[in-house]
Amino acid sequence: MCRLARETGFSVIDPVRWYSHLPPRWLLGVVMMMVRRSFRSLGRFLTCGVLSASAVWCGGELRADDALDAQIKAHLEAGEFGLAFEAAQVIPAGAGRDAALKGIAQAQAASGEVSAARQTLDSLSDRKVEAQEKVQLGGGSGADFTQLIALIEQETSGPWDADEPGTGTISEFESGVRVDPKGVLYRLTREEQTGRLAALGMKARTADINEDMSRASDLRMVSLTRLEAEVTRRMKAGEPVVESMQKLAGLSQIKFVFVDPATREIIIAGPAEGWKYDAAGVAVGSASGKPTLQLDDMVTLLRTFSPGARQMFGCSIDPNAAGLKAVKEFVSESQNSGPLPAGGAKTWAAKIGQKLGRQDITIYGVPTNSHVARVILEADYRMKLIGVGKLEGGSNIPDYFELTAKHPEFASSNLEALRWWLTMKYEAVLHSPDRTAFEIAGASVQCRSENQFLKENGERVVTGKAEPINEMFAKNFTEHYDELVAKDAVFGDLKSVFDMALVAALIEREDLDGKTGWDRGAFASGGTYKVTAYNVPKQVDTVVNHRVFNGRDVVVQVAGGVRADVASVVSDESLTRESATLTKPASSPVPTGRWWWDAK
């Protein structure tokens, strides 16, 4: 890698399509590249994060000449919390050191680095025994890379065929992000979200549904065919599509799909309950807090997985050519200007983000203004924020930099490229002997990882292996994904999109609509039902983050887009198999025209 960096300098990874040859799946990619830079300060391991773009450099000789207290203050002002922490360790144990550490923790928390602040507080004297192991993890020697690694995301996902925009109305809710009139995506702060809801007079409330539907049910049936017929009737009569229809009778998950040729019905079934709206305006279960499935998403995915449609969708966030050129020129000029002064790392990292500018957003396979597009994009965006330490993933999902600091023994100088991606994780898709009942077993989300080798021309070569730290992050993300769902509804929404996409693909592959004589009516491609339209996101600002640890290298972490080819899951013979015991459960009497009911 050192030889490669010397010969090629700062190289940009070209967009690739290599993963189109991998087994089709949902993908969230992570890729990296290498450049070189040094700075002058205390010997530490400085970790920087750039959303959709990144860099790592080798530090040169480091030193500190100022008085200890002034030194700590200078590092805090520069955002070099790790350097400040190390300087505080020189103070004898006791009240003086604790005061300094508390100040550092406050600065970390104020900058959004909650996990790092927690680690700093763990080293206070009165918690020394409890936190000793954590402190030791932060005090080892960091990876002594000999080259600066710059990792700039170039994860594109193939040609883009956008569907025609719908003509529905914009939703009154913002689910954690907003898009301005120019198409720029922003993450809403909690204050912005809460303030907007308060202004609309829509604080958390119970949805307007009848008492029967609001009761929790382990297995609620929703007939897609009956629902479509009722939606069509209401639209023809000039009546609104009521909230209970929009929220699919409170379903939070789809566990079964049933076909009834006698009544010509396709039925989806799963747990359900009444719902309310959380602080971000997302409909969630009144008791469980899980996001409620949405009719708009079901219709969008039925249209995606329909005859003649693309049957694949996804998104990517990519730097544009002008930004990449500007970064390359800046790094070249910066190397010729000599080492950075103490406190200059934050400014240097910020300039990388400024030069790179806004990232281009690409959404394909689903309407760019649909809720499905918003969900996959927001989940991708938040995955990036967690990866670079800008969004708290929870104590069980430390970001890549935290893992590197805790496990320096696993850091490798051969690290040239990293990828993370999210896949649909299902234990099985079971079906009855007559293929009229299907069960989706063990639905979850899995994060996977891989290291890649970079050729001198920037081409990425698949290795099929992941280095330990890369693997740790993926393992933690997978094992604690439900914790993310509990913290952030968008990850629950992503899981719901997975479920509905699988059901839509199953209906298409098994020709369930053909078996029931259902032409999908208003829900078909070009049908009269119009899904809610949102502002179309086109760009997002580059997010830069940096941290300080023991060592002399700067690491920058990035994350990629989302890609879905769900039809491959239902055609996978290792997942789809027969179950002699799977049958349609008994249901209570259903009134004529009713489109939902609970199983006995």
Coordinates of C-alpha atoms in Angstrom, one line a residue:
M1 CA 0.0 0.0 0.0
C2 CA 2.9 2.4 0.7
R3 CA 4.4 1.7 -2.7
L4 CA 0.9 2.2 -4.3
A5 CA 0.5 5.6 -2.5
R6 CA 4.0 6.7 -3.6
E7 CA 3.4 5.8 -7.2
T8 CA -0.2 7.0 -7.5
G9 CA -0.5 9.8 -4.9
F10 CA -4.1 10.7 -4.1
S11 CA -6.1 8.5 -6.3
V12 CA -9.9 8.4 -6.6
I13 CA -11.8 5.1 -6.8
D14 CA -13.8 5.0 -10.1
P15 CA -17.5 4.1 -10.0
V16 CA -17.8 0.3 -10.3
R17 CA -20.5 -2.2 -11.1
W18 CA -18.6 -5.3 -9.8
Y19 CA -21.2 -6.1 -7.2
S20 CA -23.8 -6.7 -9.9
H21 CA -22.1 -10.1 -10.3
L22 CA -22.6 -11.0 -6.6
P23 CA -25.7 -12.8 -5.4
P24 CA -28.4 -10.1 -5.6
R25 CA -29.2 -8.6 -2.3
W26 CA -29.7 -5.3 -0.5
L27 CA -26.3 -3.6 -0.3
L28 CA -24.9 -0.8 1.8
G29 CA -21.3 -0.4 0.7
V30 CA -18.3 1.1 2.4
V31 CA -15.1 1.9 0.4
M32 CA -11.8 3.6 1.2
M33 CA -8.7 5.1 -0.5
M34 CA -5.3 6.3 0.5
V35 CA -3.3 9.6 0.7
R36 CA -0.7 11.0 3.0
R37 CA -0.5 14.0 5.4
S38 CA 1.4 14.8 8.7
F39 CA 0.8 17.2 11.5
R40 CA 2.8 18.4 14.6
S41 CA 1.3 18.0 18.1
L42 CA 1.2 15.4 20.8
G43 CA 1.7 11.8 19.7
R44 CA -1.8 10.5 19.1
F45 CA -3.9 8.6 16.7
L46 CA -6.3 11.1 15.0
T47 CA -9.4 9.6 13.5
C48 CA -11.4 11.7 11.0
G49 CA -14.7 10.8 9.4
V50 CA -16.1 12.2 6.2
L51 CA -19.6 11.2 5.2
S52 CA -19.4 9.8 1.7
A53 CA -15.7 10.8 1.6
S54 CA -12.8 10.2 3.9
A55 CA -9.1 10.3 4.5
V56 CA -6.4 8.8 6.7
W57 CA -2.9 10.2 7.1
C58 CA 0.3 9.3 8.8
G59 CA 1.3 11.7 11.5
G60 CA 4.9 13.0 11.7
E61 CA 6.9 13.9 14.8
L62 CA 4.6 15.4 17.4
R63 CA 5.3 17.7 20.3
A64 CA 3.7 20.1 22.9
D65 CA 5.4 23.2 24.2
D66 CA 2.7 25.1 26.1
A67 CA 1.7 24.8 29.7
L68 CA -0.6 21.9 30.5
D69 CA -3.8 23.7 31.2
A70 CA -3.4 26.0 28.1
Q71 CA -2.5 23.0 26.1
I72 CA -5.7 21.2 27.1
K73 CA -7.8 24.3 26.3
A74 CA -6.1 24.7 22.9
H75 CA -6.9 21.1 22.0
L76 CA -10.5 21.4 23.1
E77 CA -10.9 24.5 21.0
A78 CA -9.5 22.7 18.0
G79 CA -11.8 19.7 18.7
E80 CA -8.8 17.4 19.4
F81 CA -10.4 15.7 22.3
G82 CA -8.1 12.7 22.4
L83 CA -5.1 15.0 22.7
A84 CA -6.8 16.9 25.5
F85 CA -7.5 13.6 27.2
E86 CA -3.9 12.5 27.0
A87 CA -2.7 15.8 28.4
A88 CA -5.1 15.4 31.3
Q89 CA -3.5 12.1 32.2
V90 CA -0.3 13.9 33.1
I91 CA -2.2 15.6 36.0
P92 CA -1.8 13.5 39.2
A93 CA -4.9 11.4 40.0
G94 CA -7.5 13.3 42.1
A95 CA -9.8 16.3 41.9
G96 CA -7.6 18.2 39.5
R97 CA -7.5 15.4 36.9
D98 CA -11.2 14.7 37.4
A99 CA -12.1 18.4 36.8
A100 CA -10.1 18.4 33.5
L101 CA -11.7 15.1 32.4
K102 CA -15.2 16.4 33.2
G103 CA -14.5 19.5 31.1
I104 CA -13.3 17.3 28.2
A105 CA -16.4 15.1 28.5
Q106 CA -18.6 18.2 28.4
A107 CA -16.9 19.4 25.2
Q108 CA -17.3 16.0 23.6
A109 CA -21.0 15.8 24.5
A110 CA -21.6 19.3 23.2
S111 CA -20.1 18.3 19.9
G112 CA -22.3 15.3 19.6
E113 CA -19.7 12.7 20.5
V114 CA -21.8 11.1 23.3
S115 CA -20.0 7.8 23.2
A116 CA -16.6 9.4 23.5
A117 CA -17.8 11.5 26.4
R118 CA -19.1 8.4 28.2
Q119 CA -15.6 6.8 27.8
T120 CA -13.9 9.9 29.2
L121 CA -16.2 9.9 32.3
D122 CA -15.4 6.2 32.8
S123 CA -11.9 7.3 33.6
L124 CA -12.8 9.5 36.6
S125 CA -11.1 8.4 39.8
D126 CA -14.3 7.3 41.6
R127 CA -15.0 5.0 38.8
K128 CA -11.5 3.8 38.2
V129 CA -12.0 0.1 39.0
E130 CA -15.1 -0.1 36.9
A131 CA -13.6 1.6 33.9
Q132 CA -10.0 0.4 34.1
E133 CA -10.3 -2.0 31.1
K134 CA -11.9 0.7 28.9
V135 CA -9.1 3.2 29.9
Q136 CA -6.4 0.6 29.0
L137 CA -8.1 0.1 25.6
G138 CA -7.7 3.8 24.9
G139 CA -4.1 3.9 26.0
G140 CA -2.4 1.4 23.8
S141 CA -0.3 2.3 20.8
G142 CA -2.4 2.9 17.7
A143 CA -1.9 1.3 14.3
D144 CA 1.4 2.7 12.9
F145 CA 0.3 3.0 9.2
T146 CA 3.0 4.5 7.0
Q147 CA 0.5 6.1 4.6
L148 CA -2.5 8.4 4.8
I149 CA -5.6 6.5 3.8
A150 CA -8.2 8.6 2.0
L151 CA -11.5 6.8 1.5
I152 CA -14.0 8.4 -0.8
E153 CA -17.2 6.7 -1.5
Q154 CA -17.8 5.7 -5.1
E155 CA -20.5 3.1 -4.6
T156 CA -22.9 3.5 -7.6
S157 CA -25.6 1.0 -8.3
G158 CA -26.1 0.8 -12.1
P159 CA -28.2 2.9 -14.5
W160 CA -31.1 4.9 -13.1
D161 CA -34.6 4.5 -14.5
A162 CA -36.8 6.8 -12.4
D163 CA -40.6 6.1 -12.4
E164 CA -43.0 8.9 -13.1
P165 CA -43.7 11.0 -10.1
G166 CA -47.0 10.6 -8.4
T167 CA -49.5 13.3 -7.9
G168 CA -50.4 12.8 -4.3
T169 CA -50.0 15.6 -1.7
I170 CA -47.0 16.2 0.4
S171 CA -47.2 14.6 3.8
E172 CA -47.3 16.9 6.8
F173 CA -44.7 14.9 8.6
E174 CA -40.9 14.9 8.4
S175 CA -39.3 11.6 9.5
G176 CA -35.9 12.9 10.6
V177 CA -34.8 14.5 7.3
R178 CA -36.0 17.4 5.2
V179 CA -35.5 18.4 1.6
D180 CA -35.4 22.1 0.7
P181 CA -36.8 23.5 -2.5
K182 CA -33.5 23.1 -4.3
G183 CA -33.4 19.4 -3.5
V184 CA -30.8 19.5 -0.7
L185 CA -31.3 16.9 2.0
Y186 CA -30.8 17.9 5.6
R187 CA -31.0 16.0 8.9
L188 CA -33.5 17.5 11.3
T189 CA -32.5 18.2 14.9
R190 CA -34.8 17.0 17.6
E191 CA -35.7 20.6 18.3
E192 CA -36.7 21.1 14.7
Q193 CA -38.8 18.0 14.6
T194 CA -40.6 18.7 17.9
G195 CA -41.1 22.4 17.0
R196 CA -42.6 21.6 13.7
L197 CA -45.1 19.1 15.2
A198 CA -46.0 21.6 18.0
A199 CA -46.6 24.3 15.4
L200 CA -49.0 21.9 13.6
G201 CA -50.7 21.0 16.8
M202 CA -49.8 17.4 16.2
K203 CA -48.0 16.2 19.3
A204 CA -47.9 12.4 20.0
R205 CA -51.5 11.2 19.8
T206 CA -53.6 8.1 19.3
A207 CA -54.6 7.6 15.7
D208 CA -58.3 8.1 14.6
I209 CA -59.3 4.4 14.5
N210 CA -62.2 2.4 15.9
E211 CA -61.9 0.5 19.2
D212 CA -61.9 -2.9 17.5
M213 CA -58.8 -2.1 15.3
S214 CA -56.9 -0.4 18.1
R215 CA -56.8 -3.7 20.1
A216 CA -53.5 -5.5 19.7
S217 CA -53.6 -8.8 17.8
D218 CA -50.9 -11.5 17.3
L219 CA -52.3 -12.2 13.8
R220 CA -54.3 -9.7 11.9
M221 CA -55.4 -10.4 8.3
V222 CA -55.5 -7.8 5.6
S223 CA -57.0 -8.8 2.3
L224 CA -55.1 -6.8 -0.4
T225 CA -57.8 -7.6 -2.9
R226 CA -60.7 -6.4 -0.7
L227 CA -58.7 -3.4 0.3
E228 CA -58.0 -2.4 -3.3
A229 CA -61.7 -2.8 -4.1
E230 CA -62.7 -0.6 -1.2
V231 CA -60.0 2.0 -2.0
T232 CA -61.3 2.1 -5.7
R233 CA -64.9 2.5 -4.5
R234 CA -64.0 5.4 -2.2
M235 CA -62.0 7.2 -4.9
K236 CA -64.8 6.8 -7.4
A237 CA -67.2 8.2 -4.9
G238 CA -65.0 11.1 -4.1
E239 CA -64.3 9.9 -0.6
P240 CA -60.9 10.0 1.1
V241 CA -58.7 6.9 1.7
V242 CA -59.1 6.7 5.5
E243 CA -56.2 6.5 7.9
S244 CA -56.9 2.9 8.8
M245 CA -56.4 1.9 5.2
Q246 CA -53.3 4.1 4.9
K247 CA -51.8 2.2 7.9
L248 CA -52.9 -1.3 6.8
A249 CA -55.0 -1.8 9.9
G250 CA -52.0 -1.3 12.2
L251 CA -49.8 -4.1 10.8
S252 CA -46.2 -3.8 12.1
Q253 CA -44.9 -6.9 10.2
I254 CA -45.9 -9.4 7.6
K255 CA -45.4 -13.0 8.7
F256 CA -47.8 -14.8 6.3
V257 CA -49.3 -14.6 2.8
F258 CA -52.4 -16.6 2.1
V259 CA -54.2 -17.2 -1.2
D260 CA -57.9 -18.1 -1.3
P261 CA -58.8 -19.2 -4.9
A262 CA -62.4 -19.7 -3.8
T263 CA -62.9 -16.1 -2.8
R264 CA -60.2 -14.9 -5.1
E265 CA -58.2 -13.2 -2.4
I266 CA -54.6 -12.5 -1.5
I267 CA -54.2 -11.9 2.3
I268 CA -51.2 -10.7 4.2
A269 CA -51.1 -11.3 8.0
G270 CA -49.0 -10.4 11.0
P271 CA -49.0 -8.7 14.4
A272 CA -50.9 -5.4 14.6
E273 CA -52.0 -2.8 17.1
G274 CA -53.3 0.7 17.4
W275 CA -50.9 3.5 16.6
K276 CA -49.8 6.9 17.6
Y277 CA -47.3 9.4 16.2
D278 CA -43.8 9.8 17.7
A279 CA -41.9 13.1 18.0
A280 CA -40.7 12.8 14.4
G281 CA -44.3 12.3 13.1
V282 CA -43.8 8.6 12.3
A283 CA -46.7 6.3 13.0
V284 CA -45.7 3.7 15.5
G285 CA -47.4 1.0 17.6
S286 CA -49.1 2.4 20.7
A287 CA -47.5 -0.3 22.9
S288 CA -44.5 -1.7 20.9
G289 CA -43.3 1.5 19.3
K290 CA -42.6 -0.3 16.1
P291 CA -43.3 1.6 12.8
T292 CA -46.7 0.8 11.3
L293 CA -46.7 -0.5 7.7
Q294 CA -47.9 1.9 5.1
L295 CA -50.2 1.4 2.1
D296 CA -48.2 3.8 0.1
D297 CA -45.1 1.6 0.5
M298 CA -47.0 -1.6 -0.3
V299 CA -48.4 -0.1 -3.5
T300 CA -45.0 1.3 -4.5
L301 CA -43.4 -2.1 -4.1
L302 CA -46.2 -3.9 -5.9
R303 CA -45.6 -1.7 -8.8
T304 CA -41.8 -2.2 -8.6
F305 CA -42.3 -6.0 -8.6
S306 CA -44.9 -6.2 -11.4
P307 CA -44.7 -7.7 -14.9
G308 CA -42.4 -5.7 -17.1
A309 CA -41.1 -3.5 -14.2
R310 CA -37.5 -3.3 -13.1
Q311 CA -38.0 -5.4 -10.0
M312 CA -35.0 -3.9 -8.3
F313 CA -34.5 -0.6 -6.6
G314 CA -31.9 1.3 -4.5
C315 CA -30.0 4.5 -3.9
S316 CA -26.5 5.8 -3.8
I317 CA -24.8 9.0 -2.5
D318 CA -21.7 9.9 -4.6
P319 CA -19.2 12.8 -4.8
N320 CA -19.3 14.6 -8.2
A321 CA -16.4 14.8 -10.5
A322 CA -15.7 18.5 -9.8
G323 CA -15.6 17.9 -6.0
L324 CA -13.2 15.0 -6.4
K325 CA -10.9 17.0 -8.6
A326 CA -10.9 19.9 -6.0
V327 CA -10.0 17.4 -3.2
K328 CA -7.2 15.9 -5.2
E329 CA -5.7 19.4 -6.0
F330 CA -6.1 20.5 -2.3
V331 CA -4.3 17.4 -1.0
S332 CA -1.5 17.8 -3.4
E333 CA -1.0 21.5 -2.5
S334 CA -1.3 20.6 1.2
Q335 CA 1.4 18.0 1.1
N336 CA 3.8 20.5 -0.5
S337 CA 3.2 23.0 2.3
G338 CA 4.7 20.9 5.0
P339 CA 3.3 19.5 8.3
L340 CA 0.2 20.8 9.9
P341 CA 0.6 22.8 13.2
A342 CA -1.0 21.7 16.4
G343 CA -4.7 22.2 16.2
G344 CA -4.7 22.2 12.4
A345 CA -6.2 18.8 11.9
K346 CA -9.8 19.9 12.4
T347 CA -9.4 22.7 9.9
W348 CA -7.7 20.4 7.4
A349 CA -10.4 17.8 7.7
A350 CA -13.1 20.5 7.4
K351 CA -11.5 21.8 4.2
I352 CA -11.6 18.3 2.7
G353 CA -15.4 18.3 3.2
Q354 CA -15.7 21.9 1.8
K355 CA -13.7 21.0 -1.3
L356 CA -15.7 17.8 -1.9
G357 CA -18.9 19.8 -1.5
R358 CA -22.3 18.3 -1.7
Q359 CA -22.8 14.7 -2.7
D360 CA -25.2 13.7 -5.6
I361 CA -28.1 11.5 -4.6
T362 CA -29.3 8.8 -7.0
I363 CA -32.5 6.8 -6.5
Y364 CA -33.6 4.2 -9.0
G365 CA -36.3 1.6 -9.4
V366 CA -38.9 3.4 -7.3
P367 CA -40.3 6.9 -7.7
T368 CA -37.8 9.4 -6.5
N369 CA -40.5 11.3 -4.6
S370 CA -41.9 8.2 -2.8
H371 CA -41.8 7.3 0.8
V372 CA -39.9 4.1 0.0
A373 CA -37.2 6.3 -1.6
R374 CA -37.1 8.5 1.5
V375 CA -36.7 5.4 3.8
I376 CA -33.8 3.8 2.0
L377 CA -32.1 7.1 1.6
E378 CA -32.5 8.1 5.2
A379 CA -31.4 4.7 6.4
D380 CA -28.3 4.9 4.2
Y381 CA -27.6 8.5 5.5
R382 CA -27.9 7.5 9.1
M383 CA -25.8 4.4 8.5
K384 CA -23.1 6.8 7.4
L385 CA -23.5 9.0 10.4
I386 CA -23.2 6.1 12.7
G387 CA -20.1 4.9 10.9
V388 CA -18.3 8.2 11.2
G389 CA -19.4 8.7 14.8
K390 CA -21.8 11.6 14.1
L391 CA -24.8 9.7 15.2
E392 CA -25.0 7.6 18.4
G393 CA -25.5 4.0 17.5
G394 CA -25.6 2.9 21.1
S395 CA -23.0 1.4 23.4
N396 CA -23.4 -2.0 21.7
I397 CA -22.7 -0.5 18.2
P398 CA -19.4 1.5 18.5
D399 CA -18.3 3.2 15.3
Y400 CA -15.3 2.0 13.3
F401 CA -13.0 4.5 15.0
E402 CA -14.0 3.5 18.5
L403 CA -13.3 -0.1 17.6
T404 CA -9.9 0.8 16.2
A405 CA -9.0 2.6 19.4
K406 CA -10.2 -0.3 21.5
H407 CA -8.4 -2.9 19.4
P408 CA -5.3 -1.4 18.0
E409 CA -3.8 -4.9 17.8
F410 CA -6.2 -5.7 15.0
A411 CA -5.4 -2.7 12.9
S412 CA -3.6 -3.6 9.7
S413 CA -1.3 -1.6 7.5
N414 CA -2.6 -3.5 4.5
L415 CA -6.1 -2.0 4.9
E416 CA -6.9 -0.5 1.5
A417 CA -10.7 -0.8 1.2
L418 CA -13.7 -1.6 3.4
R419 CA -17.3 -2.4 2.5
W420 CA -20.3 -2.8 4.7
W421 CA -23.7 -3.7 3.3
L422 CA -27.1 -4.5 4.7
T423 CA -28.8 -7.7 3.4
M424 CA -32.2 -9.2 3.9
K425 CA -31.9 -11.9 6.5
Y426 CA -34.6 -14.6 6.4
E427 CA -34.3 -18.1 7.9
A428 CA -36.8 -19.4 5.3
V429 CA -39.8 -18.7 3.1
L430 CA -42.1 -21.7 3.8
H431 CA -45.0 -22.7 1.7
S432 CA -47.8 -25.2 2.0
P433 CA -47.9 -28.2 -0.4
D434 CA -50.5 -26.5 -2.6
R435 CA -48.6 -23.2 -2.4
T436 CA -51.6 -21.3 -1.1
A437 CA -50.0 -20.4 2.3
F438 CA -46.6 -18.9 2.8
E439 CA -44.7 -18.1 5.9
I440 CA -41.8 -15.6 6.2
A441 CA -39.6 -17.0 9.0
G442 CA -36.9 -15.3 10.9
A443 CA -37.1 -11.9 9.3
S444 CA -34.2 -9.6 10.2
V445 CA -31.5 -7.4 8.8
Q446 CA -27.9 -8.4 8.5
C447 CA -24.9 -6.2 8.1
R448 CA -22.0 -7.9 6.3
S449 CA -18.5 -6.8 5.6
E450 CA -15.6 -7.3 3.3
N451 CA -12.1 -6.0 2.6
Q452 CA -11.0 -5.3 -0.9
F453 CA -7.7 -4.8 -2.6
L454 CA -7.0 -1.7 -4.6
K455 CA -5.1 -2.1 -7.9
E456 CA -2.9 0.8 -9.0
N457 CA -5.5 2.0 -11.4
G458 CA -8.0 2.2 -8.6
E459 CA -9.9 -0.9 -9.4
R460 CA -11.4 -2.8 -6.4
V461 CA -10.8 -6.5 -6.3
V462 CA -13.1 -8.7 -4.2
T463 CA -11.3 -10.7 -1.5
G464 CA -14.3 -12.4 0.1
K465 CA -12.7 -11.7 3.5
A466 CA -13.0 -9.0 6.2
E467 CA -10.3 -7.8 8.6
P468 CA -11.3 -8.1 12.3
I469 CA -12.4 -4.6 13.1
N470 CA -14.4 -4.4 9.9
E471 CA -16.0 -7.7 10.9
M472 CA -16.7 -6.5 14.4
F473 CA -18.7 -3.5 13.3
A474 CA -20.8 -5.7 11.0
K475 CA -21.4 -8.3 13.7
N476 CA -22.4 -5.6 16.3
F477 CA -24.7 -3.9 13.8
T478 CA -26.5 -7.2 13.0
E479 CA -26.8 -8.5 16.5
H480 CA -28.1 -5.2 17.9
Y481 CA -30.2 -4.0 14.9
D482 CA -33.4 -4.3 17.0
E483 CA -31.8 -1.8 19.4
L484 CA -31.4 0.6 16.5
V485 CA -35.1 0.1 15.6
A486 CA -36.1 1.0 19.1
K487 CA -34.0 4.2 19.0
D488 CA -34.7 5.3 15.4
A489 CA -37.9 4.5 13.5
V490 CA -36.2 4.7 10.1
F491 CA -34.4 1.4 10.8
G492 CA -37.8 -0.2 11.6
D493 CA -39.2 1.3 8.4
L494 CA -36.3 -0.2 6.4
K495 CA -37.1 -3.6 7.9
S496 CA -40.7 -3.1 6.9
V497 CA -39.7 -2.1 3.4
F498 CA -37.7 -5.4 3.3
D499 CA -40.8 -7.4 4.3
M500 CA -43.2 -5.7 1.8
A501 CA -40.6 -6.0 -1.0
L502 CA -40.3 -9.7 -0.3
V503 CA -44.1 -10.1 -0.3
A504 CA -44.4 -8.1 -3.6
A505 CA -41.7 -10.3 -5.2
L506 CA -43.4 -13.4 -3.9
I507 CA -46.8 -12.4 -5.4
E508 CA -45.0 -11.8 -8.7
R509 CA -43.0 -15.0 -8.7
E510 CA -45.8 -17.3 -7.6
D511 CA -48.3 -15.5 -9.9
L512 CA -50.7 -15.1 -7.0
D513 CA -52.6 -12.3 -8.7
G514 CA -53.0 -14.6 -11.7
K515 CA -54.3 -17.4 -9.5
T516 CA -56.9 -15.1 -8.0
G517 CA -57.7 -13.2 -11.2
W518 CA -56.6 -9.9 -9.6
D519 CA -55.3 -7.3 -12.0
R520 CA -54.2 -5.1 -9.0
G521 CA -56.6 -2.5 -10.1
A522 CA -55.9 0.9 -8.5
F523 CA -52.7 -0.6 -7.1
A524 CA -51.3 -1.6 -10.5
S525 CA -48.6 0.3 -12.3
G526 CA -50.5 3.2 -13.9
G527 CA -53.4 2.6 -11.5
T528 CA -55.5 5.4 -10.1
Y529 CA -54.2 5.2 -6.5
K530 CA -51.6 8.0 -6.1
V531 CA -49.0 7.6 -3.4
T532 CA -48.0 10.6 -1.3
A533 CA -45.3 12.7 -3.0
Y534 CA -42.3 14.2 -1.2
N535 CA -39.8 16.7 -2.3
V536 CA -37.2 14.9 -4.4
P537 CA -33.7 14.9 -2.7
K538 CA -30.9 15.5 -5.1
Q539 CA -27.9 16.4 -3.0
V540 CA -26.6 16.1 0.6
D541 CA -23.8 18.0 2.3
T542 CA -20.6 16.2 3.0
V543 CA -20.2 15.5 6.8
V544 CA -16.7 15.7 8.3
N545 CA -15.8 14.3 11.7
H546 CA -12.4 13.8 13.5
R547 CA -11.1 12.3 16.7
V548 CA -7.8 11.9 18.5
F549 CA -6.3 8.6 19.7
N550 CA -2.9 7.2 20.5
G551 CA -0.8 6.9 17.4
R552 CA 0.1 9.0 14.4
D553 CA -2.5 8.1 11.7
V554 CA -5.7 9.7 10.5
V555 CA -8.5 7.3 9.4
V556 CA -11.5 8.5 7.5
Q557 CA -14.6 6.2 7.2
V558 CA -17.3 6.2 4.5
A559 CA -20.5 4.3 3.7
G560 CA -22.3 3.5 0.4
G561 CA -25.7 3.2 -1.0
V562 CA -28.6 0.7 -1.0
R563 CA -29.4 -1.8 -3.7
A564 CA -32.3 -4.2 -3.7
D565 CA -32.9 -7.3 -5.9
V566 CA -35.5 -9.0 -3.7
A567 CA -36.8 -11.4 -6.3
S568 CA -33.7 -13.5 -5.9
V569 CA -34.7 -14.2 -2.3
V570 CA -37.9 -15.9 -3.2
S571 CA -36.2 -17.9 -6.0
D572 CA -33.5 -19.1 -3.6
E573 CA -34.2 -22.8 -3.2
S574 CA -32.2 -22.9 0.0
L575 CA -34.7 -20.5 1.6
T576 CA -37.9 -21.4 -0.1
R577 CA -39.1 -24.9 0.9
E578 CA -42.3 -26.8 1.6
S579 CA -44.0 -27.2 5.0
A580 CA -46.6 -29.9 5.3
T581 CA -48.0 -28.3 8.5
L582 CA -48.5 -24.8 7.1
T583 CA -52.1 -24.0 6.6
K584 CA -54.3 -20.9 6.7
P585 CA -55.4 -20.2 10.4
A586 CA -59.0 -20.1 11.3
S587 CA -60.5 -16.7 11.3
S588 CA -63.5 -15.0 12.9
P589 CA -66.6 -14.3 10.7
V590 CA -65.9 -11.5 8.4
P591 CA -68.6 -9.0 7.5
T592 CA -69.3 -8.5 3.8
G593 CA -67.0 -5.8 2.5
R594 CA -64.7 -5.8 5.5
W595 CA -61.0 -5.9 4.3
W596 CA -59.3 -6.8 7.6
W597 CA -60.0 -9.1 10.6
D598 CA -58.2 -10.9 13.4
A599 CA -57.5 -14.6 13.5
K600 CA -59.0 -16.6 16.3

